């Protein structure tokens, strides 16, 4: 039904008749039409992302279309979704006449009979499940994009500490999903709970899983190695959409320029011709990459860093770093920028609680030097440190990238994404405490909470540690990283009976990196006795 439901006088009868005529189980109905929403946003699970219209939009387009005997009253779409179950939907805005000023709400919708078995469950796919959530909750609505377009913790260090075994039931913060994919590639037969209260982080993981399930390696590499896919809209609609939940599809359909745009959202950076536009220059982490390009240009080390990213040996890299980069990059100007609470949150996702922990043990200048010097003095950026090569080049290379982007690991993960009998991913859009409280006591083997505890207040930390204690089996453990060498909440873990040990602690003025990222001052393990 293309631009017709809004024109039918007796639309109730029309919808009921279509429902009777459709073939059971396999019959589907497609609708493309204009609409206006109810006065309040939908609050059902999975809701209708992008559905809500403001008061002016509702009133103006409702009466404007009525002049031409076209009726957009929300009762029409509401009854459609009462009679049919949505399989896939997109809520968009037609930028008519004056783009981005005149916006007509429209929707493209596919549904099935309510009595029929689902053609596809929009939240459950072959090798993963996206658990339902309410996008209207405040903890989700605060996010309009992802903070991390790439994961900033080294999975090699995690895997060594985790000692993964087939049958392990693991919880990990989603972030960009890279480390969860690394765990799955390393060990068969895992159940991995990916948790993030930012829906966009889970949309990104879903996109990677859908791409693994449906695309060939060259397309996958273009999307997540280079970060660009010129025909992303076509690929999304014809190949990926069937594998995505409704919220994830709506998000990516509304952000097509993530993989296709040739322009930057920042006029200043565009004018200066700095950086590229791709997946990795979007989100908060993308803003950090773009600002880094500006700062390194202003400090006169941009070309030197490019040379480091392609240096043929560690010796050549060290020479460039020590003679031409370190002094300028670690200048008081750049340190002053990072020491601003707003800047470090927007650019690096570091909250005020974590910044205070850093300052309690030293200065920002010391912390940055202890982070960067060991990395550039002991890890070869061009071949074995894809984290920092990404910062410099804003994309990966075939010889320096996360394991999930290599062809052999891609093949293994593709089988996992298509197979329900091996490793499974359960994607939770919720807080860690809410997720843990829904688990059976003793269900969890291991948990990786990254630097999350640094963000917590004492009461939040106690609630989370208590929930971890209940969900973990005897002998199960939790791993975390911290900006502090001795995090204050170590005592909270011990008070609730955990055995806590420091896996590694970074000492001031060291030249040895804890891992390839080396961003955190410590790496801890707490075991439930």
Coordinates of C-alpha atoms in Angstrom, one line a residue:
X1 CA 0.0 0.0 0.0
X2 CA 1.9 3.0 -1.3
X3 CA 0.4 6.4 -0.2
X4 CA -3.0 4.8 0.0
X5 CA -3.9 4.0 3.7
X6 CA -4.1 7.8 4.3
X7 CA -6.6 8.2 1.5
X8 CA -9.1 5.4 2.3
X9 CA -12.3 6.6 4.0
X10 CA -13.2 3.3 5.8
X11 CA -9.7 2.2 6.6
X12 CA -10.7 -0.1 9.4
X13 CA -12.6 -2.4 7.0
X14 CA -9.7 -2.2 4.5
X15 CA -7.1 -3.3 7.1
X16 CA -9.4 -6.1 8.4
X17 CA -10.0 -7.4 4.8
X18 CA -6.3 -7.4 4.0
X19 CA -5.6 -9.4 7.2
X20 CA -8.2 -12.0 6.1
X21 CA -6.8 -12.3 2.6
X22 CA -3.1 -12.7 3.5
X23 CA -1.7 -16.2 3.4
X24 CA -1.1 -17.4 7.0
X25 CA 2.4 -17.6 8.3
X26 CA 4.2 -16.3 5.2
X27 CA 1.9 -13.5 4.2
X28 CA 3.2 -9.9 4.7
X29 CA 1.9 -6.4 4.2
X30 CA 4.0 -3.5 3.1
X31 CA 3.0 0.2 3.7
X32 CA 4.7 3.4 2.7
X33 CA 2.8 6.6 3.6
X34 CA 2.9 9.9 5.4
X35 CA 1.8 10.1 9.1
X36 CA 1.7 12.1 12.2
X37 CA 2.3 10.6 15.6
X38 CA 0.4 10.6 18.9
X39 CA 0.9 13.4 21.3
X40 CA 3.2 11.4 23.4
X41 CA 6.1 9.1 22.4
X42 CA 5.4 5.4 22.4
X43 CA 6.6 3.6 25.5
X44 CA 6.3 -0.1 24.5
X45 CA 9.4 -2.3 24.4
X46 CA 11.4 -1.5 21.3
X47 CA 8.9 1.4 20.9
X48 CA 9.1 3.2 17.5
X49 CA 12.4 5.0 17.2
X50 CA 12.0 8.2 15.2
X51 CA 8.2 8.0 15.5
X52 CA 7.4 11.0 17.7
X53 CA 6.5 14.3 16.0
X54 CA 6.5 17.6 17.8
X55 CA 3.3 19.6 18.3
X56 CA 3.8 22.0 15.4
X57 CA 4.6 19.1 13.0
X58 CA 1.6 17.1 14.1
X59 CA -0.9 20.0 13.8
X60 CA 0.5 21.5 10.6
X61 CA 0.8 18.4 8.4
X62 CA -2.5 16.9 9.7
X63 CA -4.4 19.9 8.5
X64 CA -2.3 20.6 5.4
X65 CA -3.0 17.1 4.0
X66 CA -6.7 17.3 4.9
X67 CA -7.0 20.2 2.4
X68 CA -6.3 17.6 -0.3
X69 CA -8.6 14.9 1.4
X70 CA -5.6 13.0 2.7
X71 CA -5.9 12.0 6.4
X72 CA -2.8 11.5 8.5
X73 CA -4.5 11.0 11.9
X74 CA -2.5 8.6 14.1
X75 CA -5.5 6.3 14.5
X76 CA -4.8 4.9 11.0
X77 CA -1.3 3.7 11.7
X78 CA -2.2 2.7 15.3
X79 CA -4.9 0.4 13.9
X80 CA -2.6 -1.0 11.3
X81 CA -0.1 -1.9 14.1
X82 CA -3.0 -3.3 16.2
X83 CA -4.0 -5.7 13.4
X84 CA -0.5 -6.6 12.2
X85 CA 2.8 -7.3 14.0
X86 CA 5.7 -5.1 12.7
X87 CA 8.5 -7.0 11.1
X88 CA 10.6 -4.0 10.0
X89 CA 9.9 -0.3 10.0
X90 CA 11.5 3.0 9.3
X91 CA 10.3 6.4 10.4
X92 CA 11.8 9.2 8.3
X93 CA 11.4 12.8 7.3
X94 CA 10.9 13.9 3.7
X95 CA 13.0 17.0 3.3
X96 CA 10.7 18.7 0.8
X97 CA 11.4 22.0 -1.0
X98 CA 13.8 23.4 1.7
X99 CA 16.0 20.5 3.0
X100 CA 16.0 20.2 6.8
X101 CA 13.5 23.1 7.2
X102 CA 10.4 21.5 5.7
X103 CA 10.2 17.9 7.0
X104 CA 7.2 15.7 6.3
X105 CA 7.0 12.6 8.5
X106 CA 6.7 9.3 6.6
X107 CA 7.1 5.7 7.3
X108 CA 8.0 2.5 5.5
X109 CA 6.5 -0.5 7.2
X110 CA 6.4 -4.3 6.8
X111 CA 4.1 -6.4 9.0
X112 CA 2.6 -9.9 9.4
X113 CA -0.8 -11.2 10.6
X114 CA -1.0 -11.2 14.4
X115 CA -2.1 -14.8 14.4
X116 CA 0.8 -15.9 12.2
X117 CA 4.1 -17.3 13.5
X118 CA 6.9 -14.6 13.1
X119 CA 8.7 -14.6 9.8
X120 CA 11.7 -13.2 11.7
X121 CA 11.9 -12.1 15.3
X122 CA 13.4 -8.6 15.1
X123 CA 15.3 -9.1 18.4
X124 CA 16.5 -12.7 18.0
X125 CA 18.8 -13.8 15.1
X126 CA 20.9 -16.9 14.4
X127 CA 23.9 -16.4 16.7
X128 CA 22.7 -13.5 18.9
X129 CA 19.7 -12.1 20.7
X130 CA 18.9 -8.4 21.2
X131 CA 16.9 -8.3 24.5
X132 CA 13.9 -5.9 24.5
X133 CA 14.3 -2.5 26.2
X134 CA 12.3 0.7 26.6
X135 CA 14.0 3.4 24.6
X136 CA 12.0 6.1 26.4
X137 CA 13.8 5.5 29.8
X138 CA 16.1 8.4 30.9
X139 CA 19.2 6.2 31.0
X140 CA 18.8 5.6 27.2
X141 CA 17.4 8.9 26.0
X142 CA 20.5 10.7 27.1
X143 CA 22.5 9.2 24.2
X144 CA 22.0 10.2 20.6
X145 CA 25.1 8.5 19.3
X146 CA 27.8 6.1 20.5
X147 CA 30.7 7.3 22.6
X148 CA 33.1 4.7 21.3
X149 CA 33.3 3.8 17.6
X150 CA 36.2 1.4 18.5
X151 CA 37.0 -0.4 21.7
X152 CA 39.9 1.1 23.7
X153 CA 40.9 -1.9 25.8
X154 CA 43.4 -4.5 24.6
X155 CA 41.7 -7.9 24.2
X156 CA 45.0 -9.8 24.3
X157 CA 45.5 -8.8 27.9
X158 CA 41.9 -9.7 28.7
X159 CA 42.1 -13.2 27.0
X160 CA 45.3 -14.0 29.0
X161 CA 43.6 -13.1 32.3
X162 CA 40.2 -14.7 31.4
X163 CA 41.6 -18.2 30.7
X164 CA 38.5 -18.8 28.6
X165 CA 37.0 -22.3 28.5
X166 CA 34.2 -23.7 26.4
X167 CA 30.9 -23.3 28.3
X168 CA 32.0 -20.1 30.0
X169 CA 29.1 -17.6 30.6
X170 CA 30.7 -14.1 30.4
X171 CA 29.4 -10.6 30.9
X172 CA 31.2 -7.7 29.1
X173 CA 30.5 -4.0 28.6
X174 CA 29.6 -3.7 24.9
X175 CA 31.6 -0.6 24.0
X176 CA 32.1 -1.0 20.2
X177 CA 31.8 -4.8 20.5
X178 CA 35.4 -5.5 19.3
X179 CA 36.5 -7.3 22.5
X180 CA 33.4 -9.5 22.7
X181 CA 34.2 -10.6 19.1
X182 CA 37.8 -11.3 20.1
X183 CA 36.6 -13.6 22.9
X184 CA 34.3 -15.4 20.6
X185 CA 37.0 -15.9 18.0
X186 CA 39.4 -17.3 20.7
X187 CA 37.2 -19.9 22.3
X188 CA 34.2 -21.9 21.1
X189 CA 31.1 -22.5 23.1
X190 CA 30.8 -19.3 25.0
X191 CA 27.7 -17.4 26.1
X192 CA 28.6 -13.7 26.0
X193 CA 26.3 -11.1 27.6
X194 CA 27.1 -7.7 26.1
X195 CA 25.8 -4.9 28.3
X196 CA 25.5 -1.2 27.6
X197 CA 22.9 1.4 28.6
X198 CA 23.8 3.4 25.5
X199 CA 21.5 1.9 22.8
X200 CA 23.8 3.2 20.1
X201 CA 26.7 1.0 21.3
X202 CA 24.5 -2.0 20.9
X203 CA 23.3 -0.8 17.5
X204 CA 27.0 -0.8 16.5
X205 CA 27.6 -4.4 17.7
X206 CA 24.4 -5.5 16.0
X207 CA 25.6 -4.0 12.8
X208 CA 28.8 -5.9 13.0
X209 CA 27.1 -9.2 13.8
X210 CA 24.6 -8.7 10.9
X211 CA 27.4 -7.9 8.5
X212 CA 29.3 -11.0 9.7
X213 CA 26.2 -13.0 9.0
X214 CA 25.4 -11.7 5.5
X215 CA 28.3 -9.9 3.8
X216 CA 31.5 -11.2 2.1
X217 CA 34.9 -10.3 3.5
X218 CA 35.6 -7.4 1.1
X219 CA 32.3 -5.7 2.0
X220 CA 33.0 -6.3 5.7
X221 CA 36.5 -4.9 5.5
X222 CA 35.2 -1.8 3.7
X223 CA 32.7 -1.2 6.5
X224 CA 34.8 -1.8 9.5
X225 CA 38.4 -1.7 8.3
X226 CA 38.2 1.4 6.1
X227 CA 35.0 2.6 7.7
X228 CA 33.3 3.4 4.4
X229 CA 30.8 1.7 2.1
X230 CA 29.5 3.8 -0.8
X231 CA 26.5 1.7 -1.3
X232 CA 25.7 1.3 2.4
X233 CA 22.0 2.3 1.9
X234 CA 21.4 -0.5 -0.6
X235 CA 23.3 -3.0 1.5
X236 CA 21.5 -2.0 4.7
X237 CA 18.0 -2.3 3.1
X238 CA 18.6 -5.5 1.0
X239 CA 21.0 -7.5 3.1
X240 CA 21.5 -6.3 6.6
X241 CA 17.9 -5.2 7.5
X242 CA 16.5 -8.7 8.0
X243 CA 19.2 -9.3 10.6
X244 CA 18.8 -6.1 12.6
X245 CA 16.3 -5.4 15.4
X246 CA 13.8 -2.6 14.8
X247 CA 15.8 0.1 16.8
X248 CA 19.1 -0.8 15.2
X249 CA 17.7 -0.7 11.7
X250 CA 16.0 2.7 12.4
X251 CA 19.3 4.1 13.8
X252 CA 21.4 3.0 10.9
X253 CA 18.8 4.0 8.3
X254 CA 18.8 7.5 9.9
X255 CA 22.7 7.6 9.9
X256 CA 23.5 6.5 6.3
X257 CA 26.2 9.2 6.1
X258 CA 28.3 7.3 8.7
X259 CA 29.6 5.2 5.9
X260 CA 28.9 7.3 2.8
X261 CA 29.3 11.0 3.4
X262 CA 32.2 12.9 1.9
X263 CA 31.8 15.9 4.1
X264 CA 32.6 16.6 7.8
X265 CA 30.1 17.8 10.4
X266 CA 32.7 20.2 11.5
X267 CA 33.1 23.3 9.2
X268 CA 36.4 24.2 10.8
X269 CA 37.9 20.7 10.1
X270 CA 36.5 20.6 6.6
X271 CA 38.0 23.9 5.8
X272 CA 41.4 22.8 7.1
X273 CA 41.1 19.5 5.1
X274 CA 42.0 17.5 8.2
X275 CA 41.1 13.8 8.5
X276 CA 38.6 11.8 6.6
X277 CA 34.9 11.0 7.1
X278 CA 34.1 7.4 8.0
X279 CA 32.7 5.3 10.8
X280 CA 35.7 6.0 13.0
X281 CA 35.3 9.8 12.8
X282 CA 31.7 9.6 14.1
X283 CA 30.5 9.5 17.7
X284 CA 32.3 11.0 20.6
X285 CA 35.5 9.0 19.8
X286 CA 35.3 10.3 16.3
X287 CA 35.2 13.9 17.6
X288 CA 38.4 13.0 19.6
X289 CA 40.1 11.8 16.4
X290 CA 39.2 15.0 14.5
X291 CA 40.3 17.2 17.4
X292 CA 43.6 15.2 17.6
X293 CA 44.2 15.9 13.9
X294 CA 43.7 19.6 14.6
X295 CA 46.0 19.7 17.6
X296 CA 48.8 17.7 16.0
X297 CA 48.6 20.0 13.0
X298 CA 48.8 23.1 15.2
X299 CA 51.7 21.6 17.2
X300 CA 53.6 20.7 13.9
X301 CA 53.8 17.0 14.5
X302 CA 51.1 15.7 12.2
X303 CA 53.5 14.6 9.4
X304 CA 55.8 13.1 12.0
X305 CA 53.0 11.0 13.4
X306 CA 52.2 9.8 9.9
X307 CA 55.8 8.7 9.5
X308 CA 55.5 6.8 12.8
X309 CA 52.4 5.0 11.6
X310 CA 54.4 3.7 8.6
X311 CA 57.8 3.3 10.3
X312 CA 59.5 0.0 9.1
X313 CA 61.1 -0.7 12.5
X314 CA 60.7 0.1 16.2
X315 CA 64.1 1.8 16.1
X316 CA 63.0 4.2 13.5
X317 CA 59.8 4.9 15.4
X318 CA 61.6 5.6 18.6
X319 CA 63.9 8.0 16.8
X320 CA 61.0 10.0 15.4
X321 CA 59.1 10.0 18.7
X322 CA 62.0 11.1 20.8
X323 CA 63.5 13.7 18.5
X324 CA 60.4 15.3 16.9
X325 CA 57.2 14.4 18.5
X326 CA 57.3 13.7 22.3
X327 CA 58.3 17.2 23.4
X328 CA 55.8 19.0 21.2
X329 CA 52.8 16.6 21.8
X330 CA 53.3 16.5 25.5
X331 CA 53.5 20.3 25.8
X332 CA 51.6 22.3 28.4
X333 CA 49.0 23.4 25.8
X334 CA 47.8 19.9 25.0
X335 CA 47.9 18.8 28.6
X336 CA 45.8 21.9 29.6
X337 CA 43.2 20.9 27.0
X338 CA 43.0 17.3 28.4
X339 CA 42.8 18.6 32.0
X340 CA 39.5 20.3 31.3
X341 CA 36.6 18.1 32.7
X342 CA 34.2 19.0 29.8
X343 CA 36.8 18.4 27.1
X344 CA 38.1 15.1 28.4
X345 CA 34.5 13.8 28.7
X346 CA 33.5 14.9 25.2
X347 CA 36.7 13.8 23.6
X348 CA 37.7 10.7 25.5
X349 CA 34.6 9.6 27.5
X350 CA 36.3 10.3 30.9
X351 CA 33.8 11.3 33.6
X352 CA 34.5 13.7 36.5
X353 CA 34.7 10.8 39.0
X354 CA 37.5 9.1 37.0
X355 CA 39.3 12.4 36.5
X356 CA 39.4 13.0 40.3
X357 CA 40.9 9.5 40.8
X358 CA 43.7 10.4 38.3
X359 CA 44.4 13.7 40.1
X360 CA 44.3 12.1 43.5
X361 CA 47.4 10.1 42.6
X362 CA 49.3 12.7 40.4
X363 CA 49.0 15.2 37.6
X364 CA 47.5 15.0 34.2
X365 CA 51.0 15.8 32.7
X366 CA 52.5 12.7 34.5
X367 CA 49.6 10.5 33.5
X368 CA 49.8 11.4 29.8
X369 CA 53.5 10.9 29.7
X370 CA 53.3 7.5 31.5
X371 CA 50.6 6.5 29.0
X372 CA 52.3 7.6 25.7
X373 CA 56.0 7.2 26.2
X374 CA 55.9 3.4 27.0
X375 CA 53.6 2.8 24.0
X376 CA 55.8 4.6 21.4
X377 CA 59.0 3.3 23.0
X378 CA 58.0 -0.4 23.2
X379 CA 55.3 -1.2 20.7
X380 CA 55.6 -1.1 16.9
X381 CA 52.7 1.1 15.8
X382 CA 52.6 0.2 12.1
X383 CA 52.4 -3.6 12.6
X384 CA 51.3 -4.4 16.1
X385 CA 49.4 -1.5 17.7
X386 CA 46.2 -1.0 15.8
X387 CA 44.9 1.2 18.6
X388 CA 47.3 4.1 18.1
X389 CA 47.6 3.6 14.3
X390 CA 43.8 4.2 14.3
X391 CA 44.3 7.5 16.2
X392 CA 46.8 8.7 13.6
X393 CA 45.3 7.3 10.4
X394 CA 41.6 7.2 11.3
X395 CA 41.3 3.7 9.7
X396 CA 42.9 0.3 10.0
X397 CA 45.3 -1.4 7.6
X398 CA 45.3 -5.1 6.4
X399 CA 48.5 -5.6 8.4
X400 CA 47.5 -3.8 11.5
X401 CA 43.9 -4.3 12.7
X402 CA 41.8 -6.1 15.3
X403 CA 41.6 -9.9 14.8
X404 CA 38.0 -9.8 13.8
X405 CA 38.9 -7.9 10.7
X406 CA 41.5 -10.5 9.5
X407 CA 40.2 -12.9 6.9
X408 CA 40.7 -16.2 8.9
X409 CA 39.0 -14.8 12.0
X410 CA 36.2 -13.3 9.9
X411 CA 35.4 -16.8 8.5
X412 CA 35.2 -18.2 12.0
X413 CA 33.0 -15.4 13.3
X414 CA 30.8 -15.7 10.3
X415 CA 30.0 -19.3 11.2
X416 CA 29.3 -18.2 14.8
X417 CA 27.0 -15.4 13.6
X418 CA 25.0 -17.9 11.5
X419 CA 25.0 -20.7 14.0
X420 CA 22.8 -20.9 17.2
X421 CA 24.7 -24.0 18.4
X422 CA 28.0 -22.4 19.1
X423 CA 28.9 -19.2 20.9
X424 CA 25.9 -16.9 21.5
X425 CA 25.7 -13.2 22.1
X426 CA 22.9 -11.8 24.4
X427 CA 22.8 -8.0 23.9
X428 CA 21.4 -6.1 26.9
X429 CA 20.5 -2.4 26.6
X430 CA 20.4 -1.9 30.4
X431 CA 22.6 -1.0 33.4
X432 CA 25.0 -3.6 34.7
X433 CA 23.0 -4.0 37.9
X434 CA 19.7 -4.5 36.1
X435 CA 21.3 -7.1 33.8
X436 CA 22.9 -9.0 36.7
X437 CA 19.7 -9.0 38.8
X438 CA 17.9 -10.8 36.0
X439 CA 20.4 -13.6 36.0
X440 CA 20.1 -16.7 38.1
X441 CA 22.4 -16.8 41.2
X442 CA 25.7 -18.4 40.1
X443 CA 24.9 -18.2 36.4
X444 CA 27.9 -16.1 35.4
X445 CA 31.5 -17.5 35.1
X446 CA 33.4 -14.3 34.4
X447 CA 32.8 -10.5 34.0
X448 CA 34.8 -7.8 32.3
X449 CA 33.7 -4.3 33.3
X450 CA 36.5 -2.3 31.7
X451 CA 36.9 1.0 33.7
X452 CA 33.2 1.2 34.6
X453 CA 33.8 1.2 38.3
X454 CA 35.7 4.5 38.1
X455 CA 32.5 6.1 37.0
X456 CA 30.5 5.0 40.1
X457 CA 29.7 6.7 43.4
X458 CA 30.3 4.5 46.6
X459 CA 26.6 3.5 46.8
X460 CA 26.5 2.6 43.1
X461 CA 29.7 0.6 43.5
X462 CA 28.4 -1.4 46.5
X463 CA 25.1 -2.2 44.6
X464 CA 27.1 -3.4 41.6
X465 CA 29.6 -5.5 43.5
X466 CA 26.7 -7.1 45.5
X467 CA 25.0 -7.9 42.2
X468 CA 28.2 -9.4 40.8
X469 CA 28.7 -11.5 43.9
X470 CA 25.2 -13.0 43.5
X471 CA 25.4 -13.6 39.7
X472 CA 28.9 -15.1 39.8
X473 CA 29.4 -18.8 40.5
X474 CA 31.9 -19.9 43.1
X475 CA 35.4 -19.3 41.8
X476 CA 34.1 -16.9 39.2
X477 CA 35.8 -13.5 38.8
X478 CA 35.5 -10.0 37.5
X479 CA 38.2 -8.0 35.7
X480 CA 38.5 -4.3 35.5
X481 CA 40.9 -1.5 34.6
X482 CA 41.3 1.8 36.4
X483 CA 42.8 5.3 36.0
X484 CA 44.1 4.9 39.6
X485 CA 46.9 2.5 40.6
X486 CA 45.0 1.6 43.8
X487 CA 41.2 2.3 43.1
X488 CA 39.2 3.2 46.2
X489 CA 36.6 0.5 45.5
X490 CA 39.1 -2.3 46.0
X491 CA 38.2 -2.1 49.7
X492 CA 34.5 -2.4 48.7
X493 CA 35.2 -5.7 46.8
X494 CA 37.1 -7.0 49.8
X495 CA 34.4 -6.0 52.3
X496 CA 31.9 -8.2 50.3
X497 CA 34.2 -11.2 50.4
X498 CA 36.1 -11.0 47.1
X499 CA 39.7 -12.0 46.9
X500 CA 41.4 -9.0 45.0
X501 CA 44.7 -9.2 43.2
X502 CA 46.4 -6.6 40.9
X503 CA 47.3 -8.2 37.6
X504 CA 49.4 -5.2 36.6
X505 CA 50.0 -1.7 38.0
X506 CA 51.8 1.0 36.0
X507 CA 54.5 2.9 37.9
X508 CA 55.3 6.6 37.4
X509 CA 58.1 7.2 34.8
X510 CA 58.0 3.7 33.5
X511 CA 59.0 2.8 30.0
X512 CA 57.1 -0.5 29.9
X513 CA 53.6 -0.6 28.7
X514 CA 51.0 -2.7 30.5
X515 CA 49.4 -3.5 27.2
X516 CA 49.1 -2.0 23.7
X517 CA 46.7 0.7 24.9
X518 CA 48.4 1.5 28.2
X519 CA 45.7 4.1 29.0
X520 CA 44.9 2.8 32.4
X521 CA 47.2 2.8 35.5
X522 CA 46.1 -0.7 36.7
X523 CA 44.4 -4.0 35.8
X524 CA 42.6 -5.9 38.6
X525 CA 40.9 -9.3 39.2
X526 CA 38.4 -10.0 42.0
X527 CA 37.5 -13.6 42.6
X528 CA 34.4 -14.9 44.4
X529 CA 35.5 -17.5 47.0

